[in-house]
Coordinates of C-alpha atoms and ligand atoms in Angstrom, one line a residue:
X1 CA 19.8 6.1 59.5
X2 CA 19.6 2.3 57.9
X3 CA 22.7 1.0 57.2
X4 CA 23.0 -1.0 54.1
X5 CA 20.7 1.0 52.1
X6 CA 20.8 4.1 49.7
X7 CA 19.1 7.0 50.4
X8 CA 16.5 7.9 47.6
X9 CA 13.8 10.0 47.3
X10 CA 13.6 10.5 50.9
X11 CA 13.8 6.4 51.6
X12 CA 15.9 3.9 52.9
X13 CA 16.2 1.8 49.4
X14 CA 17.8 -1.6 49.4
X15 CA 20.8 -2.2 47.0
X16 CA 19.4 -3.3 43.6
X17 CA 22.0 -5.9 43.7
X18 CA 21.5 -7.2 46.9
X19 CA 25.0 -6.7 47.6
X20 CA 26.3 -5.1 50.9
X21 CA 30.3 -4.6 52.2
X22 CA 31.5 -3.9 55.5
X23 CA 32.7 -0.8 57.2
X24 CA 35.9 -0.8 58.8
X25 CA 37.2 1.2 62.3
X26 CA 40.7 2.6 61.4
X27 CA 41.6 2.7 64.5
X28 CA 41.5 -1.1 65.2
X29 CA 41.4 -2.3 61.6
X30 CA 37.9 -4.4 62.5
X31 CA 34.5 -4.4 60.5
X32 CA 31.8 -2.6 62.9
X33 CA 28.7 -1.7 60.5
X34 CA 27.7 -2.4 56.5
X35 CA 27.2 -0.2 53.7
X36 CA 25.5 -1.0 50.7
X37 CA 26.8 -1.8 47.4
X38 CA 25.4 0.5 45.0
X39 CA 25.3 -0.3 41.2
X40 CA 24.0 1.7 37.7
X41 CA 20.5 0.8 38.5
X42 CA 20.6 2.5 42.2
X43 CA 22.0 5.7 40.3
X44 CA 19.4 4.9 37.6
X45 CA 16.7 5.5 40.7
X46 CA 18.4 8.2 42.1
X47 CA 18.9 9.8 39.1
X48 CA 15.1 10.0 38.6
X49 CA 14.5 10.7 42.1
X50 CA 16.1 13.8 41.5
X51 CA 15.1 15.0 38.1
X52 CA 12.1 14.5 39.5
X53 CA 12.3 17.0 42.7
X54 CA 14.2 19.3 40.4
X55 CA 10.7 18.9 37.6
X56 CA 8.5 19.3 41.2
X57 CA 8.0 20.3 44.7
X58 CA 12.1 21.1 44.6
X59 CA 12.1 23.1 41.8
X60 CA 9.0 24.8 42.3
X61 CA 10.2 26.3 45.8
X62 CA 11.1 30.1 46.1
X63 CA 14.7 30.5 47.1
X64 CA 13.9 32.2 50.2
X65 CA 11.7 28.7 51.3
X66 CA 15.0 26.5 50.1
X67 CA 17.3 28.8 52.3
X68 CA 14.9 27.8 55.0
X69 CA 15.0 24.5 54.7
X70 CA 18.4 24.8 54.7
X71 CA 19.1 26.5 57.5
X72 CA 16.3 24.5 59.9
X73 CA 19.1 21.0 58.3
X74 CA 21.6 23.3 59.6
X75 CA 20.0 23.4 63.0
X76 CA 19.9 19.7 63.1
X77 CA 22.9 19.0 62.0
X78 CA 24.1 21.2 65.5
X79 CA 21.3 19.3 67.4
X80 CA 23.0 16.0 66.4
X81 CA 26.9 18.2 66.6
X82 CA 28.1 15.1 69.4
X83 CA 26.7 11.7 67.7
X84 CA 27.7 12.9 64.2
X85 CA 31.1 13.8 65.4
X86 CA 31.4 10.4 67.2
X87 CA 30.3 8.4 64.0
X88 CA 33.0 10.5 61.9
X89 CA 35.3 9.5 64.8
X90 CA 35.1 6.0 64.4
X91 CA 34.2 5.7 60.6
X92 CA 37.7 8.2 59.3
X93 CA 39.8 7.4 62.7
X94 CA 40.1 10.8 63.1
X95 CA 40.7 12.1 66.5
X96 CA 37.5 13.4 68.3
X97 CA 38.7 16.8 68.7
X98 CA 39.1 17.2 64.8
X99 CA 35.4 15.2 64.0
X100 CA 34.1 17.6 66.5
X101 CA 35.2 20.2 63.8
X102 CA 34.1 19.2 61.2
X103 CA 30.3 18.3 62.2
X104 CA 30.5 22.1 63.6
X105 CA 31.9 22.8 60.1
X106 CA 29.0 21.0 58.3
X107 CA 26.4 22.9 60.3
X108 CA 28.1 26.0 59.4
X109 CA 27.7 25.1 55.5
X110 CA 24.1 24.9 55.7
X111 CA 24.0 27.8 57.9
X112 CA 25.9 29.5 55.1
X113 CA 24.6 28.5 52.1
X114 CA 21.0 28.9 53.7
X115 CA 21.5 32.5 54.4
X116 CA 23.2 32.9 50.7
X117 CA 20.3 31.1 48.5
X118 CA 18.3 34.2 48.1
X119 CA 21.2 36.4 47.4
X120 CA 21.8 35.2 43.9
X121 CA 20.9 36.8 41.4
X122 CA 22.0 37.7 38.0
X123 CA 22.2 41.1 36.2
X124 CA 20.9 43.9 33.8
X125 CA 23.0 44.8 31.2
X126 CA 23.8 47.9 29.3
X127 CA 23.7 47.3 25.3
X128 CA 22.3 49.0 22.6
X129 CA 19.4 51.2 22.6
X130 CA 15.5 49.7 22.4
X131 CA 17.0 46.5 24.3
X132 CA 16.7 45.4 27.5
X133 CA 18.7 43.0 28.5
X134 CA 19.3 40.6 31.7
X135 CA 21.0 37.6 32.7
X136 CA 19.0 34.9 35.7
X137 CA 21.1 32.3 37.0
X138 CA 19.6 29.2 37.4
X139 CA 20.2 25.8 38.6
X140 CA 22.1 22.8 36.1
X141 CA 19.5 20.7 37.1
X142 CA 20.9 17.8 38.5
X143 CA 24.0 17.8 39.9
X144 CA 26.6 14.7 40.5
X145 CA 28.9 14.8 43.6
X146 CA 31.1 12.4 44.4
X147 CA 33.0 12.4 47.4
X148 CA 35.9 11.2 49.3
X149 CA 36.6 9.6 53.0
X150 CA 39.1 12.3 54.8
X151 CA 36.3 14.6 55.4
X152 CA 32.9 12.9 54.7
X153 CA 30.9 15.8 56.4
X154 CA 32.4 18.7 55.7
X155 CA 33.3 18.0 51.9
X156 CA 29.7 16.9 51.3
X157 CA 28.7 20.3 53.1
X158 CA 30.3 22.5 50.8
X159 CA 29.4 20.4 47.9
X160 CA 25.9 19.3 48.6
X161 CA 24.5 22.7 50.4
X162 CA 25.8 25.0 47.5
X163 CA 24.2 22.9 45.0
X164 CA 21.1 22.6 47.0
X165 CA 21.0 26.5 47.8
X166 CA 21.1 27.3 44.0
X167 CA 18.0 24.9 43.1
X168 CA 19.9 21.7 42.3
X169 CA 18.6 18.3 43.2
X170 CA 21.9 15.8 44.3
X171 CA 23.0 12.3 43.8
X172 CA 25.8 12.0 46.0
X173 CA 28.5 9.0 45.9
X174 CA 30.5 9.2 49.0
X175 CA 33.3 6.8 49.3
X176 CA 33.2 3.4 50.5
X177 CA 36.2 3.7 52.8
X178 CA 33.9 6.3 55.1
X179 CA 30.7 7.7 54.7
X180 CA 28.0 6.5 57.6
X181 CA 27.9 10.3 58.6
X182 CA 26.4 11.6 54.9
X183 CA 23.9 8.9 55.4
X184 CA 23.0 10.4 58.8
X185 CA 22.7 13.7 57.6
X186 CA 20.2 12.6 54.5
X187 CA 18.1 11.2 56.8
X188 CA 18.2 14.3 59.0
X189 CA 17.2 16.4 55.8
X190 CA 14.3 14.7 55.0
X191 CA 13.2 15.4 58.9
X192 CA 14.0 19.7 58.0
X193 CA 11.8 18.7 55.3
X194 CA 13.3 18.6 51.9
X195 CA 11.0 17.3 49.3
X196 CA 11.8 13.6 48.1
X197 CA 14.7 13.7 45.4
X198 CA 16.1 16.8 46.2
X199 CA 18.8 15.4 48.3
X200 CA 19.8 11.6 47.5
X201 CA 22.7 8.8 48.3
X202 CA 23.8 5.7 46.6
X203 CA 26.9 4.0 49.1
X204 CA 29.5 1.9 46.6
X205 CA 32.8 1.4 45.3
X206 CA 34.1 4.5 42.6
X207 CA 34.1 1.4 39.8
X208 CA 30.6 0.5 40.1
X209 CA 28.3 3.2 41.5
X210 CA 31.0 6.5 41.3
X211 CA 31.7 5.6 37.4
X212 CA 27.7 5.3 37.2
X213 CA 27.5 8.5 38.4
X214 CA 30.0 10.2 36.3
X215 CA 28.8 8.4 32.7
X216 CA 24.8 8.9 33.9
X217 CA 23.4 11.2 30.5
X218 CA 20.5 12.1 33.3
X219 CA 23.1 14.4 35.2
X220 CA 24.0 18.1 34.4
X221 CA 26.8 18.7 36.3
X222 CA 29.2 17.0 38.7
X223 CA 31.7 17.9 41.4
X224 CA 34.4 15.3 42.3
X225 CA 37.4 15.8 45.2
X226 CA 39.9 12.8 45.3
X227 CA 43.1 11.8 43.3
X228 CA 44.2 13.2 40.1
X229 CA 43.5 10.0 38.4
X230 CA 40.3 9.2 39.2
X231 CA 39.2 12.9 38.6
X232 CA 40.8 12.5 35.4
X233 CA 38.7 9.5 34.6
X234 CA 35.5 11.2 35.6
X235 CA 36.5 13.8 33.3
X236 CA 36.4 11.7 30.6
X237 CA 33.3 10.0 31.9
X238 CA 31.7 13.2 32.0
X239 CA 32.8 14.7 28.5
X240 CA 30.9 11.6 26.8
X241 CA 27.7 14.0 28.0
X242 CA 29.1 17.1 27.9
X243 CA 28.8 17.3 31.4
X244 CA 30.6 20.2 33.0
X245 CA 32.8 19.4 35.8
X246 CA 34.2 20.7 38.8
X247 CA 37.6 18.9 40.4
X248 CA 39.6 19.1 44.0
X249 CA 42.1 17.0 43.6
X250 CA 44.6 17.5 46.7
X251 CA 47.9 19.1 46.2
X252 CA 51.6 19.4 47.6
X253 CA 51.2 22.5 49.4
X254 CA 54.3 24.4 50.7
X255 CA 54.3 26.5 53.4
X256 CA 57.3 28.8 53.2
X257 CA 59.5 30.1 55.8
X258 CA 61.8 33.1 55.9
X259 CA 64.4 33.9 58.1
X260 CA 62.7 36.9 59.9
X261 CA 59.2 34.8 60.2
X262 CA 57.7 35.2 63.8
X263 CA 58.7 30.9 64.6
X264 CA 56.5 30.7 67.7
X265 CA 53.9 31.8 65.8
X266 CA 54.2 29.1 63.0
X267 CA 55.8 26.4 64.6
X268 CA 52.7 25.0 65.5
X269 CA 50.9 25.5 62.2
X270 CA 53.6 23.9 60.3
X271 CA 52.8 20.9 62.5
X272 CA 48.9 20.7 62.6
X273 CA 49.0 21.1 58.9
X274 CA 50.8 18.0 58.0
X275 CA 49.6 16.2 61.3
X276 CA 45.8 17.5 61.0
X277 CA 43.7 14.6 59.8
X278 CA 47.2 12.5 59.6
X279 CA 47.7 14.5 56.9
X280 CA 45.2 13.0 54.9
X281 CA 44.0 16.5 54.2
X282 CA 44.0 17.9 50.8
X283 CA 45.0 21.2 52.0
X284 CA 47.8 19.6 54.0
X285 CA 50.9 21.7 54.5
X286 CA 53.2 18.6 52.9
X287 CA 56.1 20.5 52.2
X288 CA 58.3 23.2 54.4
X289 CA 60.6 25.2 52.7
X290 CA 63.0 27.2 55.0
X291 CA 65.1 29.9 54.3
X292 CA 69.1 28.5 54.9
X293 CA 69.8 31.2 57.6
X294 CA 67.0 29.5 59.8
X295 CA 67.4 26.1 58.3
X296 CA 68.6 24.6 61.3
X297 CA 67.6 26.0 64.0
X298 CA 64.3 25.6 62.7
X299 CA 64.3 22.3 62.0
X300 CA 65.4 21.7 65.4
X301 CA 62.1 23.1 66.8
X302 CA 60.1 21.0 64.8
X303 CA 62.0 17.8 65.3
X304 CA 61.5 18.5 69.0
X305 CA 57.4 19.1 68.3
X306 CA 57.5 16.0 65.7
X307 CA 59.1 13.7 68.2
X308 CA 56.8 14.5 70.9
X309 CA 53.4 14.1 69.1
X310 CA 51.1 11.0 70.1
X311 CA 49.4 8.7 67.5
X312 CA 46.7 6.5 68.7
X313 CA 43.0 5.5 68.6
X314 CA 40.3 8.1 67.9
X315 CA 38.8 8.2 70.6
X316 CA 41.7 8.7 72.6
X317 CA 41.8 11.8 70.9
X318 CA 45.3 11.8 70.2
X319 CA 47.7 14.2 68.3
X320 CA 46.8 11.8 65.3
X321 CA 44.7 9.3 64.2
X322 CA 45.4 6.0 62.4
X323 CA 45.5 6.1 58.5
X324 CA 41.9 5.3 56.4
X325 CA 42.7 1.8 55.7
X326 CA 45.8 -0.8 55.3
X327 CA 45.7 0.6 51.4
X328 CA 46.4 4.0 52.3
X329 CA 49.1 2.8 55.2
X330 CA 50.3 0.6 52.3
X331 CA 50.8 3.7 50.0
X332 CA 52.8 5.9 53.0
X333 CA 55.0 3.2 53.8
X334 CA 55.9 3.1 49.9
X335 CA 56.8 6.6 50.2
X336 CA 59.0 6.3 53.4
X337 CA 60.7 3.3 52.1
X338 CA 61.6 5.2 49.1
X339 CA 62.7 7.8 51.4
X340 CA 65.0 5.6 53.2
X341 CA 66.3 4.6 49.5
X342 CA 67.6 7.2 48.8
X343 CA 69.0 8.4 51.8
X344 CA 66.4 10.8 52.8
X345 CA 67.7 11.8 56.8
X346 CA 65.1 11.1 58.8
X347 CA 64.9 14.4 61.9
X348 CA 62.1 12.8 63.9
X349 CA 59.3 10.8 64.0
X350 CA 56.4 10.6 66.9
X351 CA 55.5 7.3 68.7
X352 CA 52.3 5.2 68.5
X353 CA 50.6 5.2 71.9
X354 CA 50.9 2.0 73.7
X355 CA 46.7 1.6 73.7
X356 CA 46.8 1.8 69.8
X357 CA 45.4 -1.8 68.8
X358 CA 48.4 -3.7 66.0
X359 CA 45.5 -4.4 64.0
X360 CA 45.1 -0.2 63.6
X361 CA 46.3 1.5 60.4
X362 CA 48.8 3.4 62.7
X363 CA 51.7 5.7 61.0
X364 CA 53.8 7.8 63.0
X365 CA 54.2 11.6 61.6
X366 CA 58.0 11.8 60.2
X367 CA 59.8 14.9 59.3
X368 CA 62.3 13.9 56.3
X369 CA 65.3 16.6 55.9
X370 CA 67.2 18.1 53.0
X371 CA 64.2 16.1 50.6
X372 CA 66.1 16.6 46.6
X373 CA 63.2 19.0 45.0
X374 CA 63.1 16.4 42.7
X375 CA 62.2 13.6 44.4
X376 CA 58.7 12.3 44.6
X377 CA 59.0 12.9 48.3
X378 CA 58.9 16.8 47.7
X379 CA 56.5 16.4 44.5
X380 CA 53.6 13.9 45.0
X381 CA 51.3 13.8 47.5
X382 CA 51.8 11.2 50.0
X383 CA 48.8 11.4 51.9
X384 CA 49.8 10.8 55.1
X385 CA 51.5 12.8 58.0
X386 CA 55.0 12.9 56.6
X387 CA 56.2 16.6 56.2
X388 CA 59.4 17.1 53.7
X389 CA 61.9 19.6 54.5
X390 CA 63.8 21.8 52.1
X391 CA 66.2 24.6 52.3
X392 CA 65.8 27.8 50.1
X393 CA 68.6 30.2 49.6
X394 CA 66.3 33.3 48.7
X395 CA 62.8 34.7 47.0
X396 CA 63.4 33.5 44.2
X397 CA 64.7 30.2 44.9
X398 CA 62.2 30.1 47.5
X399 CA 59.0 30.7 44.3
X400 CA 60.6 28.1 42.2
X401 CA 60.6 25.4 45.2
X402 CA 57.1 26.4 45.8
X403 CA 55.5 26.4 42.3
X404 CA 58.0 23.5 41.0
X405 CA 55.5 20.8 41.5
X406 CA 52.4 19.6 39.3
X407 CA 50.1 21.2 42.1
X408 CA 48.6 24.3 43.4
X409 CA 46.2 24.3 46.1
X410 CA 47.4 25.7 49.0
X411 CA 50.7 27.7 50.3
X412 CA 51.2 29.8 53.6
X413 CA 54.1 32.5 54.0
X414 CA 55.6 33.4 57.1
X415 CA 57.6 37.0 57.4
X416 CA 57.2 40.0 58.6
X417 CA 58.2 41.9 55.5
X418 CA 55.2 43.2 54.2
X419 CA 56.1 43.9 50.5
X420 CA 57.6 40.4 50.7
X421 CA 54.7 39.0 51.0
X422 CA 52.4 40.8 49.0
X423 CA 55.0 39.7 46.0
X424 CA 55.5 36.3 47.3
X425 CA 51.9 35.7 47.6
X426 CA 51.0 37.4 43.7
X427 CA 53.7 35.1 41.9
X428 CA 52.5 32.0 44.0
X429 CA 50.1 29.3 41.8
X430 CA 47.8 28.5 43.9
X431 CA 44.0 28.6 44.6
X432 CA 44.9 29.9 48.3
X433 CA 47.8 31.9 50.3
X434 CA 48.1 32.3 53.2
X435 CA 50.1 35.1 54.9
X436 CA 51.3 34.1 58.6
X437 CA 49.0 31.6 59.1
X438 CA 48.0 28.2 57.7
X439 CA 44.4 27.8 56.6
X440 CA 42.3 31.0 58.3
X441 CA 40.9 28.2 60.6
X442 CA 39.2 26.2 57.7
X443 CA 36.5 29.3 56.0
X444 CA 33.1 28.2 55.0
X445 CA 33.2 31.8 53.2
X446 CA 36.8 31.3 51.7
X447 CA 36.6 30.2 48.2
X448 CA 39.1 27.2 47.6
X449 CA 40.1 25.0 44.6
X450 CA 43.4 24.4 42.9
X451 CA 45.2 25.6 39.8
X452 CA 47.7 23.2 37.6
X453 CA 47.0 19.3 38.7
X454 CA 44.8 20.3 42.1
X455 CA 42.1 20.8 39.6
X456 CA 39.7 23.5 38.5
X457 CA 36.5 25.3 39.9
X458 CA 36.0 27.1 43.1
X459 CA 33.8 25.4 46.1
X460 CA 32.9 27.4 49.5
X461 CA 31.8 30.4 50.1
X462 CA 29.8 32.6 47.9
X463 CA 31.9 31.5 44.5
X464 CA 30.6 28.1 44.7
X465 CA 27.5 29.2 43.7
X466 CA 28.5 30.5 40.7
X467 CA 29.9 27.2 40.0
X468 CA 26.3 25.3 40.9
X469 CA 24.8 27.5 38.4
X470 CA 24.1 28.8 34.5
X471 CA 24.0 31.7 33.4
X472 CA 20.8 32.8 30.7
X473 CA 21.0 35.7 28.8
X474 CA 17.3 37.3 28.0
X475 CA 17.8 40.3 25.8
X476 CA 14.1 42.2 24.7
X477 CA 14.0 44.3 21.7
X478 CA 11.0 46.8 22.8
X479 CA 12.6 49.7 20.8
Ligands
NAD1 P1 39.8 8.2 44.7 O1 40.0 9.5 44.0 O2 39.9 7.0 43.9 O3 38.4 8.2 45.5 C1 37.6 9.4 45.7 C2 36.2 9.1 45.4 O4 36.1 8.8 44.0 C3 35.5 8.0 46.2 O5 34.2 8.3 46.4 C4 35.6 6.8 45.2 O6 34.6 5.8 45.4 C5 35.4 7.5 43.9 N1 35.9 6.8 42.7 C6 36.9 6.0 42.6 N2 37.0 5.5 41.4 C7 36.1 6.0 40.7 C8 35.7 5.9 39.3 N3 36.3 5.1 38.4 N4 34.6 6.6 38.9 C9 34.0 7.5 39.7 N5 34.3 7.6 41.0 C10 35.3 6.9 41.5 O7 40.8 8.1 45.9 P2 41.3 6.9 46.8 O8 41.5 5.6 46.0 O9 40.3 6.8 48.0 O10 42.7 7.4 47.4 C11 43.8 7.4 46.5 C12 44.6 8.6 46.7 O11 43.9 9.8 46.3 C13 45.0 8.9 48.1 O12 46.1 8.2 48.5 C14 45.2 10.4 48.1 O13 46.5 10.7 47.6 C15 44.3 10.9 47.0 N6 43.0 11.5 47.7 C16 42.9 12.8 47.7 C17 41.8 13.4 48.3 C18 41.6 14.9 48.3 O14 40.8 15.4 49.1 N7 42.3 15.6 47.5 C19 40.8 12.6 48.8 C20 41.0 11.2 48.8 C21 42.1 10.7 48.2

């Protein structure tokens, strides 16, 4: 990997402006490598880097040989499993335990979409007699992705390796707040031996290079995950072409407790989903609503876990890493203070380890109580590890809490009633539910995406490729 350059057509490419910015450690808020700054003539190159795979070698390859190369990147990636977690370590801040995850999670993508690449296919359709008539899915072409910094890998795993599995050639735009591990893994597809083009970076701020991107008339498609309003401006970005688009954009996802739920058992998820990642997760369980019978005793138990949980450097690999940068810190402490405002109780916070450097983004995860459903605390996400607490009085109350909010990612359940939950999970809007548990241990083959504000489109598992693809109808009149 060469810092400070782009990754196009299978080289390391200077910045066309010359222009490089520095890479900061979360953990001890200090610059430690350079990326460069890409502008619209590095996605100009990479662009036609790409059209030109997709036009070439790429495009020419059998989907049996991309599944190949595919899964021999996949067997890198797993070679390289330790250094690539430690670089997503130190670039994101997250705790080694969790990077180690997610470069096991990456490998898995490719693994996934490797084995998946020849297994799409479209159909023959019944219609009217002397006809024959099929549909063959094919590839947009080339496809945009632009990606954000809470999981560099394993968001441009899922993105990336379905495109690439379905014939697409990439430009990827990861964000400038984290992305030395995507630059790692280009260079360690060219080695699996992806032709030039078919897989290319340009490093940059969303402004400059990411609106590039989005506006580029060279580019058939584009998947974005980040905030509502910048997916809402490459929406718009995107329309000027026609350009079909595929959005994550996060979510306030409840989880939702009733009284006769199984509380060892989801105790600890209703912790590691806010506290994963410090809750800089999309995904992230941000909101627990309790049924009042179990309100407080409840709460109790996870003030308890709250208050004992450890923030500090990554690779301390603590309960919780530091925040991405003194922005994001900026934006939690906004909430908090609001929270304190408005007389929001506090139940518990946890403590920054003693080691943590000041200069760290450090923010300890807080459990706010009795948060008014109409606060921004209980309706925007903060982004951060600070989980709100609610009471519910019964089903339905419970349904309005949980689908009273411009989002709809994610949402767990917890009870043992099993028609409960079979109704509770049908009336919930959201792209996932989970029953007893909180995110099925992440699922490579679980298709996720968001209804309402959290977007539109499905990415992971088989779905995605449906998404990465178009569909032609052939009909033949042979009477
Ligand atoms: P963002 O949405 O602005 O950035 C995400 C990606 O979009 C980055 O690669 C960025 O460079 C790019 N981008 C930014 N402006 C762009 C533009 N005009 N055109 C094209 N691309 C552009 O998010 P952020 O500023 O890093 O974070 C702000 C908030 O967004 C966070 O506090 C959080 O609430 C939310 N967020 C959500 C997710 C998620 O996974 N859902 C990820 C990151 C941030």
């Amino acid at each position: 990997m060469e810092e400070a350059k782009h990754f196009i057509g299978n080289e390391w490419s200077a910045p066309a402006g010359g222009d490089t910015f520095a890479v900061i450690d979360p953990s001890d808020g200090q610059p430690f490598a350079r990326l460069a700054r890409g502008n619209a003539a590095d996605i100009d190159q990479a662009v036609a880097a790409a059209r030109r795979a997709f036009d070439g070698a790429w495009g020419a390859l059998s989907a049996a040989e991309r599944g190949r190369l595919l899964y021999r990147l996949a067997l890198r990636v797993g070679a390289c499993h330790e250094e690539l977690a430690q670089l997503e370590a130190r670039d994101t801040g997250k705790p080694l335990r969790q990077a180690r995850a997610d470069a096991a999670a990456l490998a898995r993508y490719f693994e996934f979409y490797a084995g998946a690449a020849d297994k799409l296919h479209g159909e023959t359709l019944p219609y009217q007699s002397g006809y024959t008539v099929f549909t063959i899915r094919e590839p947009h072409g080339v496809t945009g992705h632009i990606v954000p910094w809470n999981y560099p890998m394993q968001i441009f795993g899922r993105s990336a390796g379905a495109a690439l599995a379905a014939g697409n050639a990439c430009v990827v735009k990861p964000a400038e707040d984290a992305c030395l591990s995507v630059l790692r893994v280009a260079g360690l597809a060219a080695e699996a031996g992806l032709p030039a083009g078919a897989l290319n970076i340009v490093t940059g701020y969303g402004h400059e290079a990411g609106a590039a991107l989005a506006r580029h008339p060279g580019i058939d498609h584009i998947s974005f995950t980040g905030s509502p309003e910048t997916g809402k401006l490459v929406t718009q970005m995107a329309a000027e072409n026609h350009v079909p688009v595929t959005l994550e954009l996060g979510g306030k996802s409840p989880q939702i407790v009733f009284a006769d739920a199984d509380f060892d058992a989801a105790l600890p998820a209703l912790v590691s989903a806010i506290v994963q990642n410090a809750g800089q997760t999309c995904s992230a369980g941000s909101r627990v609503l309790i049924e009042r019978a179990a309100y407080e005793p409840l709460l109790d138990r996870l003030a308890s876990a709250f208050s004992a949980l450890r923030v500090g450097p990554s690779h301390a690999d603590p309960d919780c890493g530091p925040l991405i940068s003194a922005k994001q810190q900026q934006r939690v402490w906004d909430f908090l203070s609001d929270a304190q405002h408005d007389n929001i109780a506090m139940a518990a916070q946890g403590q920054v380890m003693p080691e943590a450097p000041e200069s760290g983004f450090y923010q300890a995860p807080t459990l706010l109580r009795d948060v008014p459903p109409g606060h921004r605390l209980a309706r925007e996400e903060v982004f951060g590890p600070v989980l709100a607490a609610l009471p519910f009085a019964d089903e339905d109350d419970a349904l309005t809490l949980a689908n009273g909010t411009p989002y709809g990612l994610v949402a767990g359940v917890w009870t043992r009633d099993g028609a409960r939950q079979l109704r509770v999970a049908r009336r919930l809007r959201s792209g996932q539910v989970f029953i007893n548990n909180y995110g099925a241990g992440g699922g490579v083959e679980l298709p996720f995406g968001g209804v309402k504000h959290s977007g539109h489109g499905r990415e992971k598992g088989f779905e995605a490729l449906y998404g990465f693809t178009v569909l032609k109808t052939v009909a033949i009149r042979h009477g």
